[in-house]
Amino acid sequence: MTFFEKLDTSVRTNNSLLCLGLDTDIHKIPKHLVEESDDYIFEFNKAIIDATYDLVCAYKPNSAYYEADGIEGLASLEKTIEYIHSTYPDIPVILDAKRADIPTTSEHYAMASFDYFKADALTLHPYMGEDSLEPFLKRQDKGCIILCRTSNPSAVDFQDLKVDGKSLFILIAEKVVTWDKKFHNCLMVVGATWPEQMQEVRALAPEMNFLVPGIGKQGGDLEGIMKVGLREDKAGLIINSGRSIIYASSSEDFAEKARLGAQKLRDEINNYR
Amino acid sequence: MTFFEKLDTSVRTNNSLLCLGLDTDIHKIPKHLVEESDDYIFEFNKAIIDATYDLVCAYKPNSAYYEADGIEGLASLEKTIEYIHSTYPDIPVILDAKRADIPTTSEHYAMASFDYFKADALTLHPYMGEDSLEPFLKRQDKGCIILCRTSNPSAVDFQDLKVDGKSLFILIAEKVVTWDKKFHNCLMVVGATWPEQMQEVRALAPEMNFLVPGIGKQGGDLEGIMKVGLREDKAGLIINSGRSIIYASSSEDFAEKARLGAQKLRDEINNYR
């Protein structure tokens, strides 16, 4: 199945626009798990996934958290993605790794993300331009999620610079729309902390899926982005929440509490659809 | 030793501005090595390093190539960096991984690159702004190498956009200069394929070190960049070459041929100093 086939299926089957961010930090894993298992990163993820598979439209492991634990962390990442594919094959895995380099190097990042780690989609930095993204774009069964308006406060530093009256993030959105016409597999990152900017991007890309970080710990405006960001078909947003759900409890009930948090947020999102 | 202490030492001791890019591709490793050793990625790197340690100012493993081989490739990357640190402690290791994300995620990339893989310096994408880079910048013993003008043809797509008459890459260079005033550990990537743009960036940052990719396979203009890019002290450029040196031969003499290539390029660079 392609990324988009999986996404359509999971959005429909689970009636959900919620993407669960697997930002698994070894320092926040419940102590009993760390004591019980050698591969507690994987065991934590597995328990969270088994408790939420019918509530989410995607899982989004954040590469940095696994890389911080080195080889062992990356082995747990590999195992986590394999587990999702084999157990819940309709749920797409978005690897949040924010890559992009010169073409020959990007080819190798595409091999790493899509062939080795077997992600269905990958987040990408736009700064180096089209040829830096083409090795990802040409993998048309995969989702290419290009940073447009990021959720962090310093997004304003460069993304708001005005080029002939237009903001840089808007020029990037326009470019992504042209790439999508050619490759049919683009998405954009548009942070939940910027509803006004999301409205502008939605106007330019009425049919594109947006990955929306920034709900939860970052204080994004769910109501605001649902008002301006939904497509006409009441979908088109992949709303990520990670830390505020997966670390809801640090006791034995962590998976149960994660399920409650995921259910609450999925339903809250659906209330605005 | 900090990154800059190492760099100053290696530039002086080896009379070199040459950075050797360890873009180690399993498909290009000499066949006899693949047959002889289980860890042929490391053995290849080790042989190249042992043959060039007195000719370079830095080694630059490119993370993508190791990630493409998954856990095994990353274990070889770890071993390669450890080998350089233990055997040639004065030569800095630049991890070319082009990271940057929201602050909490960048913290984890800093842990991965600096604490786990033990890189002395790291390449970084600027698009997400200051807070995305601060977790790296605050590690003042490490070098933070921020993309300014990249060597690829599509660099023009966004980096040339004009903001009030100034190009985006110039605005980024100005910002990097202000960060460097605060953190004292910034460098910029300025591609050898853009001598005119390098001249502009050098004017803004007369004392900064630039990492210069694009010589060799990418067709960069060595004479051109040496004319405009050198600092007054005849240093300040870290000129990378990778594939055209490390794959000079695919036979038993690969390390010897790599040494010849490195020597030739180091000397050619020095002729322009």
CSV table of C-alpha atoms in Angstrom, one decimal, chain A residues 1 3 9 14 33 68 74-76 98 131 146 160 172 200 208 243-244:
chain,number,residue,atom,x,y,z
A,1,MET,CA,0.0,0.0,0.0
A,3,PHE,CA,1.4,6.1,2.0
A,9,THR,CA,-7.8,3.9,5.2
A,14,ASN,CA,-10.5,4.9,12.9
A,33,LEU,CA,9.4,-1.2,32.1
A,68,ALA,CA,20.1,10.1,21.1
A,74,LEU,CA,18.0,3.0,16.4
A,75,ALA,CA,17.5,-0.7,16.7
A,76,SER,CA,14.4,0.0,18.8
A,98,LYS,CA,13.8,16.4,8.7
A,131,ASP,CA,17.2,18.8,-6.5
A,146,ILE,CA,8.1,19.4,3.4
A,160,ASP,CA,8.3,35.4,7.6
A,172,ILE,CA,7.8,27.5,-0.4
A,200,GLU,CA,-2.9,31.3,3.8
A,208,MET,CA,-3.0,18.8,0.2
A,243,ARG,CA,4.6,13.9,24.6
A,244,SER,CA,1.3,15.0,26.3
